[in-house]
Amino acid sequence: MNKLTPFLIRKIENIVGKKYISTSAKDLVAHSKDWSFHPAKNPEVVIWPKKTEEVSAVMKIANKNSIFVTPWGGGSSTEGNPIPVKGGIVLDMTRMNKIIKIYKEDFQVVVQPGIVGDILNQKLKKYKLFFPPAPGSSNIATVGGMIANNAGGMHAVAYGVVGDWVLKLKIVMADGQIIETGSRSFKSVTGYDLKKLFIGSEGTLGIITEAVLKLLSVPDKKVAKLISFKNIKLCTSAALNILKSDLEPAAMEFMDSVYISYIGKAKGFTIPANPSLIVQFHGNEKTVLEKMNFLKKQMQVFNPTFEKDYIAEESLKKLWKYRKAGRTVLQEIYPTKAILAAEVGLPISKLFNFLKKTDSLSKKYKIPTIIFGHLGDGNFHDWALYEKDNKKSFDKAISLNEELIKYAIKISGTTSGEHGIGIGKRKYLPIEYPTSLSLMKKIKKLFDPKEILNPGKIFLD
Amino acid sequence: MNKLTPFLIRKIENIVGKKYISTSAKDLVAHSKDWSFHPAKNPEVVIWPKKTEEVSAVMKIANKNSIFVTPWGGGSSTEGNPIPVKGGIVLDMTRMNKIIKIYKEDFQVVVQPGIVGDILNQKLKKYKLFFPPAPGSSNIATVGGMIANNAGGMHAVAYGVVGDWVLKLKIVMADGQIIETGSRSFKSVTGYDLKKLFIGSEGTLGIITEAVLKLLSVPDKKVAKLISFKNIKLCTSAALNILKSDLEPAAMEFMDSVYISYIGKAKGFTIPANPSLIVQFHGNEKTVLEKMNFLKKQMQVFNPTFEKDYIAEESLKKLWKYRKAGRTVLQEIYPTKAILAAEVGLPISKLFNFLKKTDSLSKKYKIPTIIFGHLGDGNFHDWALYEKDNKKSFDKAISLNEELIKYAIKISGTTSGEHGIGIGKRKYLPIEYPTSLSLMKKIKKLFDPKEILNPGKIFLD
């Protein structure tokens, strides 16, 4: 692979404009690291293209000259997905952040990839529409990044993941070719579904420059109940019971007792430190309140230790603020500790086993853990808390998470439910997909023969 | 490509057993034609494998010797999808029709591909679970065929299409290699989603030999309302209005006035011959009845000409029998006419334009048409009625459907919403996907270098 020469940089400058290309240390550093623990690596240059044609022109140069290109959205990935590990160009897509068109009657919006999730939803409000997937980082993550990682989030139990809401994509291929895949028709079985290959490919197969997204009508009312249980057995049984009923929750979040106690200490969220569920409902007021009543009765056999309803919009917002406060809180109350985050997906019947396994690993490695996540679809987050600047403690946390991920795969789970593979989880792919990994690699080679797109991700070198 | 020699036939016989290989005229003819109008073509041999390993062993021989292989499910495709147009082997999958395992707590079932849709649902009843997608031919179509065609059907407006319910696949590749793709975790972003490539690939990329399907709890109650309107404008406006509300219908079917009048004549389904909707709700009894009331009020502004509720299970079954009776009815009352069926997907705002266009084309070609279909997701079926054994009339019907499909593509629709490409729609692919068709072809070549799998489908030669 080649380095960028001043000549090539000038050529790229001619495409995107002088203002939108940078080699300043500040810009390079700002594009060297995501939210993960993986080491930072500066790109050689950052550019901010404005339109598909610019991306295409840049890719033509990069491909011809064998220069690495790493697309960049909000930078909120947690597995090192957008770190430019081999230098080259970082393609920051955040200038391409426009809503191109809203098809109100069709429940569709056409967007550029750089628009931030929450901003999209703010702008859709006046049409009474919304983009349902809600990754935890939607205040930062761009829609392009969400698609490239097939992000999940809090409401996947009801609405599915980001990829389920993508109807059509415009893609710039590694060689600069512009293709379109997918249809504005909700149903389409016209040839191979290439769109689905790009979704979740973490920018390794092509660069998303436009997307048609499916939307929903904003529900009249959102309400939630927080319910705590004596132990995780009761908690997971209660959750499975809810999923079997026809309540159709719009969110079903789990927080373990440690998570609850930490938030309680720091934020005055004073509820018993027991394993807890947040069960949310969306719909018209009458229906959701009926569901809350039904849920209350249904939960009696599980002897909840605490219950609280969140009916008013403000109170519900507060609840979610607590739920999302974990990372900040930990840094406040345990300034010497750092979080090593992992995340897996599981068949929902395995939740109890997984929680027990985490507990035993925590004891084995003497590393405290916190488990929370999207119980409704079996997607769990594990935080192993290690001592900052303590290599030994860090290594123990690494080992703990490794064992946990391998255990998840063993019990029919998956390496990643929503964060993707990036750098951190490459080694698990051969374990989970021993028979189909080579086909994935062949597809990579077919789409990007010089392997210039987001190098060092998904596959081990 | 090569013909099967007696030597090769004997080798295959050793794999599947003498009883499960046939060159009898009866068996060849039975596997020469689907439900479409495309000319029949006999395979050289039909085999009925019993397990994945047998399929793999047969594919190894076929690939080594360059013999065409066409997989066969229920034979109910309507675009010539499983016709062995180039001879070779037909792989009839209907002996592989077992339920391998039910994971009740996980809402999952592991099946072989040859199980018929309705039989699967009958067997799931005692677990209070069901496989939600409901293609019109689910009494005949196999699950493998449904996956290979990514079938849709009546309830896609609520539940999505077949592909949305496939968690994991076992695939035999063209060279006999056995791979697994997908996960029993509901959410998984572990590498490229190869599974989605096989879904809807019509057996051209690999042979499905096992599938893990996601299930739902059987709803307590199903009810429906039939509502008729003075004209298609009012009917489509009413439909869009329902979709905008939070009623979340489990089906929203459209029948035009001709369809209604034909069924009325033949079956005593005596309602006014007006464009009509079937709007169905699933859920607990109280909720669905409330929805029916709400719908009644909501529809008043559209001045329905007729309304009828179907609350009892038997009456609802009868309604769907009427809805599905079209083909038989037409043959009864117009024995000299034949149906040339077409089907497209559209953005839902385009429904009115599409219905008007059909009307004008019907007049232009002097060919009566019938339109019905899955309005809720913009998936429409058009039947052009031509005179049997009349080449001129048949050609006019062909031209009508061609114009209609091209019109659908022009207004942002898709060539096929649920039947796939098969033989009949290959020529539209370059129109709908001018920029990505060549990538589809490259994938075909990557997965099946000798192009032995289901030849003559999806791509023009």
JSON list of N, CA and C in Angstrom, two decimals, chain B residues 400-449:
[
{"chain": "B", "resi": 400, "resn": "LEU", "atom": "N", "xyz": [-49.69, -5.76, -22.09]},
{"chain": "B", "resi": 400, "resn": "LEU", "atom": "CA", "xyz": [-50.32, -5.00, -20.99]},
{"chain": "B", "resi": 400, "resn": "LEU", "atom": "C", "xyz": [-49.48, -5.14, -19.72]},
{"chain": "B", "resi": 401, "resn": "ASN", "atom": "N", "xyz": [-49.18, -6.36, -19.35]},
{"chain": "B", "resi": 401, "resn": "ASN", "atom": "CA", "xyz": [-48.41, -6.58, -18.11]},
{"chain": "B", "resi": 401, "resn": "ASN", "atom": "C", "xyz": [-47.02, -5.95, -18.19]},
{"chain": "B", "resi": 402, "resn": "GLU", "atom": "N", "xyz": [-46.41, -6.04, -19.37]},
{"chain": "B", "resi": 402, "resn": "GLU", "atom": "CA", "xyz": [-45.09, -5.44, -19.53]},
{"chain": "B", "resi": 402, "resn": "GLU", "atom": "C", "xyz": [-45.13, -3.93, -19.29]},
{"chain": "B", "resi": 403, "resn": "GLU", "atom": "N", "xyz": [-46.14, -3.29, -19.91]},
{"chain": "B", "resi": 403, "resn": "GLU", "atom": "CA", "xyz": [-46.25, -1.84, -19.72]},
{"chain": "B", "resi": 403, "resn": "GLU", "atom": "C", "xyz": [-46.48, -1.49, -18.25]},
{"chain": "B", "resi": 404, "resn": "LEU", "atom": "N", "xyz": [-47.29, -2.34, -17.61]},
{"chain": "B", "resi": 404, "resn": "LEU", "atom": "CA", "xyz": [-47.64, -2.08, -16.22]},
{"chain": "B", "resi": 404, "resn": "LEU", "atom": "C", "xyz": [-46.42, -2.21, -15.30]},
{"chain": "B", "resi": 405, "resn": "ILE", "atom": "N", "xyz": [-45.62, -3.24, -15.54]},
{"chain": "B", "resi": 405, "resn": "ILE", "atom": "CA", "xyz": [-44.43, -3.46, -14.70]},
{"chain": "B", "resi": 405, "resn": "ILE", "atom": "C", "xyz": [-43.43, -2.32, -14.92]},
{"chain": "B", "resi": 406, "resn": "LYS", "atom": "N", "xyz": [-43.27, -1.91, -16.18]},
{"chain": "B", "resi": 406, "resn": "LYS", "atom": "CA", "xyz": [-42.36, -0.80, -16.46]},
{"chain": "B", "resi": 406, "resn": "LYS", "atom": "C", "xyz": [-42.86, 0.49, -15.81]},
{"chain": "B", "resi": 407, "resn": "TYR", "atom": "N", "xyz": [-44.18, 0.67, -15.83]},
{"chain": "B", "resi": 407, "resn": "TYR", "atom": "CA", "xyz": [-44.75, 1.84, -15.17]},
{"chain": "B", "resi": 407, "resn": "TYR", "atom": "C", "xyz": [-44.47, 1.80, -13.67]},
{"chain": "B", "resi": 408, "resn": "ALA", "atom": "N", "xyz": [-44.63, 0.62, -13.07]},
{"chain": "B", "resi": 408, "resn": "ALA", "atom": "CA", "xyz": [-44.37, 0.47, -11.63]},
{"chain": "B", "resi": 408, "resn": "ALA", "atom": "C", "xyz": [-42.92, 0.87, -11.30]},
{"chain": "B", "resi": 409, "resn": "ILE", "atom": "N", "xyz": [-41.98, 0.41, -12.13]},
{"chain": "B", "resi": 409, "resn": "ILE", "atom": "CA", "xyz": [-40.57, 0.75, -11.88]},
{"chain": "B", "resi": 409, "resn": "ILE", "atom": "C", "xyz": [-40.38, 2.26, -12.00]},
{"chain": "B", "resi": 410, "resn": "LYS", "atom": "N", "xyz": [-41.05, 2.85, -13.00]},
{"chain": "B", "resi": 410, "resn": "LYS", "atom": "CA", "xyz": [-40.92, 4.29, -13.25]},
{"chain": "B", "resi": 410, "resn": "LYS", "atom": "C", "xyz": [-41.40, 5.12, -12.06]},
{"chain": "B", "resi": 411, "resn": "ILE", "atom": "N", "xyz": [-42.45, 4.67, -11.40]},
{"chain": "B", "resi": 411, "resn": "ILE", "atom": "CA", "xyz": [-42.97, 5.44, -10.25]},
{"chain": "B", "resi": 411, "resn": "ILE", "atom": "C", "xyz": [-42.37, 4.92, -8.93]},
{"chain": "B", "resi": 412, "resn": "SER", "atom": "N", "xyz": [-41.11, 4.52, -8.97]},
{"chain": "B", "resi": 412, "resn": "SER", "atom": "CA", "xyz": [-40.34, 4.11, -7.78]},
{"chain": "B", "resi": 412, "resn": "SER", "atom": "C", "xyz": [-40.79, 2.79, -7.18]},
{"chain": "B", "resi": 413, "resn": "GLY", "atom": "N", "xyz": [-41.50, 2.00, -7.97]},
{"chain": "B", "resi": 413, "resn": "GLY", "atom": "CA", "xyz": [-41.89, 0.67, -7.49]},
{"chain": "B", "resi": 413, "resn": "GLY", "atom": "C", "xyz": [-40.83, -0.35, -7.85]},
{"chain": "B", "resi": 414, "resn": "THR", "atom": "N", "xyz": [-41.21, -1.61, -7.69]},
{"chain": "B", "resi": 414, "resn": "THR", "atom": "CA", "xyz": [-40.25, -2.68, -7.94]},
{"chain": "B", "resi": 414, "resn": "THR", "atom": "C", "xyz": [-40.87, -3.77, -8.81]},
{"chain": "B", "resi": 415, "resn": "THR", "atom": "N", "xyz": [-40.04, -4.41, -9.60]},
{"chain": "B", "resi": 415, "resn": "THR", "atom": "CA", "xyz": [-40.44, -5.47, -10.52]},
{"chain": "B", "resi": 415, "resn": "THR", "atom": "C", "xyz": [-41.26, -6.56, -9.83]},
{"chain": "B", "resi": 416, "resn": "SER", "atom": "N", "xyz": [-40.81, -6.96, -8.66]},
{"chain": "B", "resi": 416, "resn": "SER", "atom": "CA", "xyz": [-41.55, -7.98, -7.94]},
{"chain": "B", "resi": 416, "resn": "SER", "atom": "C", "xyz": [-41.56, -7.70, -6.45]},
{"chain": "B", "resi": 417, "resn": "GLY", "atom": "N", "xyz": [-42.76, -7.71, -5.88]},
{"chain": "B", "resi": 417, "resn": "GLY", "atom": "CA", "xyz": [-42.90, -7.54, -4.44]},
{"chain": "B", "resi": 417, "resn": "GLY", "atom": "C", "xyz": [-42.79, -8.85, -3.69]},
{"chain": "B", "resi": 418, "resn": "GLU", "atom": "N", "xyz": [-43.21, -9.96, -4.35]},
{"chain": "B", "resi": 418, "resn": "GLU", "atom": "CA", "xyz": [-43.19, -11.21, -3.60]},
{"chain": "B", "resi": 418, "resn": "GLU", "atom": "C", "xyz": [-43.02, -12.48, -4.42]},
{"chain": "B", "resi": 419, "resn": "HIS", "atom": "N", "xyz": [-43.14, -12.42, -5.73]},
{"chain": "B", "resi": 419, "resn": "HIS", "atom": "CA", "xyz": [-43.03, -13.66, -6.51]},
{"chain": "B", "resi": 419, "resn": "HIS", "atom": "C", "xyz": [-41.63, -13.92, -7.04]},
{"chain": "B", "resi": 420, "resn": "GLY", "atom": "N", "xyz": [-40.81, -12.89, -7.04]},
{"chain": "B", "resi": 420, "resn": "GLY", "atom": "CA", "xyz": [-39.45, -13.07, -7.52]},
{"chain": "B", "resi": 420, "resn": "GLY", "atom": "C", "xyz": [-39.32, -12.88, -9.03]},
{"chain": "B", "resi": 421, "resn": "ILE", "atom": "N", "xyz": [-38.16, -13.19, -9.54]},
{"chain": "B", "resi": 421, "resn": "ILE", "atom": "CA", "xyz": [-37.81, -12.90, -10.93]},
{"chain": "B", "resi": 421, "resn": "ILE", "atom": "C", "xyz": [-38.01, -14.11, -11.84]},
{"chain": "B", "resi": 422, "resn": "GLY", "atom": "N", "xyz": [-37.52, -15.26, -11.39]},
{"chain": "B", "resi": 422, "resn": "GLY", "atom": "CA", "xyz": [-37.68, -16.49, -12.17]},
{"chain": "B", "resi": 422, "resn": "GLY", "atom": "C", "xyz": [-37.23, -16.32, -13.60]},
{"chain": "B", "resi": 423, "resn": "ILE", "atom": "N", "xyz": [-38.08, -16.77, -14.52]},
{"chain": "B", "resi": 423, "resn": "ILE", "atom": "CA", "xyz": [-37.81, -16.59, -15.94]},
{"chain": "B", "resi": 423, "resn": "ILE", "atom": "C", "xyz": [-38.49, -15.31, -16.42]},
{"chain": "B", "resi": 424, "resn": "GLY", "atom": "N", "xyz": [-39.72, -15.13, -15.94]},
{"chain": "B", "resi": 424, "resn": "GLY", "atom": "CA", "xyz": [-40.62, -14.13, -16.53]},
{"chain": "B", "resi": 424, "resn": "GLY", "atom": "C", "xyz": [-40.17, -12.69, -16.38]},
{"chain": "B", "resi": 425, "resn": "LYS", "atom": "N", "xyz": [-39.42, -12.40, -15.34]},
{"chain": "B", "resi": 425, "resn": "LYS", "atom": "CA", "xyz": [-39.14, -10.98, -15.08]},
{"chain": "B", "resi": 425, "resn": "LYS", "atom": "C", "xyz": [-37.67, -10.62, -15.24]},
{"chain": "B", "resi": 426, "resn": "ARG", "atom": "N", "xyz": [-36.91, -11.51, -15.83]},
{"chain": "B", "resi": 426, "resn": "ARG", "atom": "CA", "xyz": [-35.47, -11.25, -15.97]},
{"chain": "B", "resi": 426, "resn": "ARG", "atom": "C", "xyz": [-35.17, -9.96, -16.72]},
{"chain": "B", "resi": 427, "resn": "LYS", "atom": "N", "xyz": [-35.99, -9.67, -17.71]},
{"chain": "B", "resi": 427, "resn": "LYS", "atom": "CA", "xyz": [-35.68, -8.50, -18.55]},
{"chain": "B", "resi": 427, "resn": "LYS", "atom": "C", "xyz": [-35.86, -7.16, -17.81]},
{"chain": "B", "resi": 428, "resn": "TYR", "atom": "N", "xyz": [-36.57, -7.19, -16.67]},
{"chain": "B", "resi": 428, "resn": "TYR", "atom": "CA", "xyz": [-36.78, -5.93, -15.95]},
{"chain": "B", "resi": 428, "resn": "TYR", "atom": "C", "xyz": [-35.62, -5.56, -15.02]},
{"chain": "B", "resi": 429, "resn": "LEU", "atom": "N", "xyz": [-34.80, -6.55, -14.71]},
{"chain": "B", "resi": 429, "resn": "LEU", "atom": "CA", "xyz": [-33.69, -6.29, -13.79]},
{"chain": "B", "resi": 429, "resn": "LEU", "atom": "C", "xyz": [-32.76, -5.19, -14.28]},
{"chain": "B", "resi": 430, "resn": "PRO", "atom": "N", "xyz": [-32.39, -5.20, -15.57]},
{"chain": "B", "resi": 430, "resn": "PRO", "atom": "CA", "xyz": [-31.51, -4.12, -16.04]},
{"chain": "B", "resi": 430, "resn": "PRO", "atom": "C", "xyz": [-32.19, -2.75, -15.97]},
{"chain": "B", "resi": 431, "resn": "ILE", "atom": "N", "xyz": [-33.52, -2.74, -16.01]},
{"chain": "B", "resi": 431, "resn": "ILE", "atom": "CA", "xyz": [-34.24, -1.45, -15.92]},
{"chain": "B", "resi": 431, "resn": "ILE", "atom": "C", "xyz": [-34.26, -0.97, -14.48]},
{"chain": "B", "resi": 432, "resn": "GLU", "atom": "N", "xyz": [-34.57, -1.87, -13.56]},
{"chain": "B", "resi": 432, "resn": "GLU", "atom": "CA", "xyz": [-34.68, -1.45, -12.16]},
{"chain": "B", "resi": 432, "resn": "GLU", "atom": "C", "xyz": [-33.31, -1.27, -11.51]},
{"chain": "B", "resi": 433, "resn": "TYR", "atom": "N", "xyz": [-32.35, -2.10, -11.86]},
{"chain": "B", "resi": 433, "resn": "TYR", "atom": "CA", "xyz": [-31.04, -2.02, -11.23]},
{"chain": "B", "resi": 433, "resn": "TYR", "atom": "C", "xyz": [-29.91, -1.83, -12.23]},
{"chain": "B", "resi": 434, "resn": "PRO", "atom": "N", "xyz": [-29.93, -0.72, -12.97]},
{"chain": "B", "resi": 434, "resn": "PRO", "atom": "CA", "xyz": [-28.88, -0.53, -13.98]},
{"chain": "B", "resi": 434, "resn": "PRO", "atom": "C", "xyz": [-27.49, -0.46, -13.39]},
{"chain": "B", "resi": 435, "resn": "THR", "atom": "N", "xyz": [-27.38, 0.01, -12.15]},
{"chain": "B", "resi": 435, "resn": "THR", "atom": "CA", "xyz": [-26.04, 0.21, -11.59]},
{"chain": "B", "resi": 435, "resn": "THR", "atom": "C", "xyz": [-25.55, -0.97, -10.76]},
{"chain": "B", "resi": 436, "resn": "SER", "atom": "N", "xyz": [-26.47, -1.84, -10.31]},
{"chain": "B", "resi": 436, "resn": "SER", "atom": "CA", "xyz": [-26.00, -2.91, -9.42]},
{"chain": "B", "resi": 436, "resn": "SER", "atom": "C", "xyz": [-26.19, -4.31, -9.96]},
{"chain": "B", "resi": 437, "resn": "LEU", "atom": "N", "xyz": [-26.77, -4.43, -11.14]},
{"chain": "B", "resi": 437, "resn": "LEU", "atom": "CA", "xyz": [-27.00, -5.76, -11.72]},
{"chain": "B", "resi": 437, "resn": "LEU", "atom": "C", "xyz": [-25.69, -6.51, -11.94]},
{"chain": "B", "resi": 438, "resn": "SER", "atom": "N", "xyz": [-24.68, -5.79, -12.39]},
{"chain": "B", "resi": 438, "resn": "SER", "atom": "CA", "xyz": [-23.42, -6.48, -12.69]},
{"chain": "B", "resi": 438, "resn": "SER", "atom": "C", "xyz": [-22.78, -7.04, -11.40]},
{"chain": "B", "resi": 439, "resn": "LEU", "atom": "N", "xyz": [-23.01, -6.35, -10.29]},
{"chain": "B", "resi": 439, "resn": "LEU", "atom": "CA", "xyz": [-22.51, -6.85, -9.00]},
{"chain": "B", "resi": 439, "resn": "LEU", "atom": "C", "xyz": [-23.26, -8.13, -8.60]},
{"chain": "B", "resi": 440, "resn": "MET", "atom": "N", "xyz": [-24.57, -8.16, -8.87]},
{"chain": "B", "resi": 440, "resn": "MET", "atom": "CA", "xyz": [-25.34, -9.39, -8.60]},
{"chain": "B", "resi": 440, "resn": "MET", "atom": "C", "xyz": [-24.75, -10.55, -9.41]},
{"chain": "B", "resi": 441, "resn": "LYS", "atom": "N", "xyz": [-24.45, -10.27, -10.67]},
{"chain": "B", "resi": 441, "resn": "LYS", "atom": "CA", "xyz": [-23.91, -11.34, -11.52]},
{"chain": "B", "resi": 441, "resn": "LYS", "atom": "C", "xyz": [-22.55, -11.82, -11.01]},
{"chain": "B", "resi": 442, "resn": "LYS", "atom": "N", "xyz": [-21.75, -10.89, -10.51]},
{"chain": "B", "resi": 442, "resn": "LYS", "atom": "CA", "xyz": [-20.44, -11.28, -9.97]},
{"chain": "B", "resi": 442, "resn": "LYS", "atom": "C", "xyz": [-20.60, -12.17, -8.74]},
{"chain": "B", "resi": 443, "resn": "ILE", "atom": "N", "xyz": [-21.63, -11.87, -7.94]},
{"chain": "B", "resi": 443, "resn": "ILE", "atom": "CA", "xyz": [-21.88, -12.70, -6.76]},
{"chain": "B", "resi": 443, "resn": "ILE", "atom": "C", "xyz": [-22.30, -14.10, -7.19]},
{"chain": "B", "resi": 444, "resn": "LYS", "atom": "N", "xyz": [-23.16, -14.16, -8.19]},
{"chain": "B", "resi": 444, "resn": "LYS", "atom": "CA", "xyz": [-23.57, -15.48, -8.72]},
{"chain": "B", "resi": 444, "resn": "LYS", "atom": "C", "xyz": [-22.32, -16.28, -9.13]},
{"chain": "B", "resi": 445, "resn": "LYS", "atom": "N", "xyz": [-21.44, -15.63, -9.86]},
{"chain": "B", "resi": 445, "resn": "LYS", "atom": "CA", "xyz": [-20.22, -16.29, -10.36]},
{"chain": "B", "resi": 445, "resn": "LYS", "atom": "C", "xyz": [-19.29, -16.71, -9.20]},
{"chain": "B", "resi": 446, "resn": "LEU", "atom": "N", "xyz": [-19.27, -15.89, -8.15]},
{"chain": "B", "resi": 446, "resn": "LEU", "atom": "CA", "xyz": [-18.44, -16.21, -6.98]},
{"chain": "B", "resi": 446, "resn": "LEU", "atom": "C", "xyz": [-18.96, -17.44, -6.24]},
{"chain": "B", "resi": 447, "resn": "PHE", "atom": "N", "xyz": [-20.29, -17.49, -6.08]},
{"chain": "B", "resi": 447, "resn": "PHE", "atom": "CA", "xyz": [-20.89, -18.58, -5.31]},
{"chain": "B", "resi": 447, "resn": "PHE", "atom": "C", "xyz": [-20.99, -19.87, -6.13]},
{"chain": "B", "resi": 448, "resn": "ASP", "atom": "N", "xyz": [-21.12, -19.71, -7.42]},
{"chain": "B", "resi": 448, "resn": "ASP", "atom": "CA", "xyz": [-21.43, -20.86, -8.27]},
{"chain": "B", "resi": 448, "resn": "ASP", "atom": "C", "xyz": [-20.69, -20.69, -9.59]},
{"chain": "B", "resi": 449, "resn": "PRO", "atom": "N", "xyz": [-19.34, -20.91, -9.55]},
{"chain": "B", "resi": 449, "resn": "PRO", "atom": "CA", "xyz": [-18.49, -20.56, -10.70]},
{"chain": "B", "resi": 449, "resn": "PRO", "atom": "C", "xyz": [-18.89, -21.25, -12.00]}
]
